[in-house]
Amino acid sequence: RWGRLPRVRSVALMRRVTLSGVPVHPALVHFPVVFWILVPLLDLGNGLDREGPYWRLGWFFAFAGVISALPAIVAGALDAWACRNVAAAENTLWRHAGLMLSAWTLFALACLLCSPSDPDQAHFIGGLMHGAGALTLIVGAHAGGRLAHVHHLPGACDGQQK
């Protein structure tokens, strides 16, 4: 009895994260997505006008995306854990999680490697990481859309799938 792990349904944290019955993860992901999509556009603006505020603004948007993604990651992970019995969605779920964590990692590394005050410090590497992060984000978001619209998650977790 002492050596057994608790059943998943008996652990309070292993439930879907909802607010008044509405899943929280889909609502939270909009913030980092918007921040991270704007960053490569600001990098392009910086390439066209080195004197403008584009690099600094892009760095702060990338950083805001990294921070705002953390609650979305936690909510998504808890939802995935609660929905792990939906076998048809498992590959898409892992694809979505892997791609989104890769995008988070690229933007986080770009924030660490680049300085908001010196666009020449790592402009090329930062721009490449921002571009790769945005592309990874788009493909990962598509997988997330498939989870919602094809596999009907997280509703299918509660037996609401028709």
PDB file of C-alpha atoms in Angstrom, residues 14 38 52 70 72 79 91 111 133 143:
ATOM      1  CA  MET A  14      -4.200  16.100 -12.147  1.00  0.00           C
ATOM      2  CA  LEU A  38       5.267  40.180 -33.813  1.00  0.00           C
ATOM      3  CA  GLY A  52      14.234  52.872 -34.619  1.00  0.00           C
ATOM      4  CA  LEU A  70       4.545  29.577 -18.643  1.00  0.00           C
ATOM      5  CA  ALA A  72      -0.251  28.228 -20.683  1.00  0.00           C
ATOM      6  CA  ASP A  79      -5.002  19.138 -19.489  1.00  0.00           C
ATOM      7  CA  ASN A  91       0.408  11.622 -31.563  1.00  0.00           C
ATOM      8  CA  CYS A 111      16.359  36.517 -24.996  1.00  0.00           C
ATOM      9  CA  GLY A 133      10.682  30.105 -33.252  1.00  0.00           C
ATOM     10  CA  ALA A 143      -1.359  20.815 -34.130  1.00  0.00           C
TER      11      ALA A 143
END
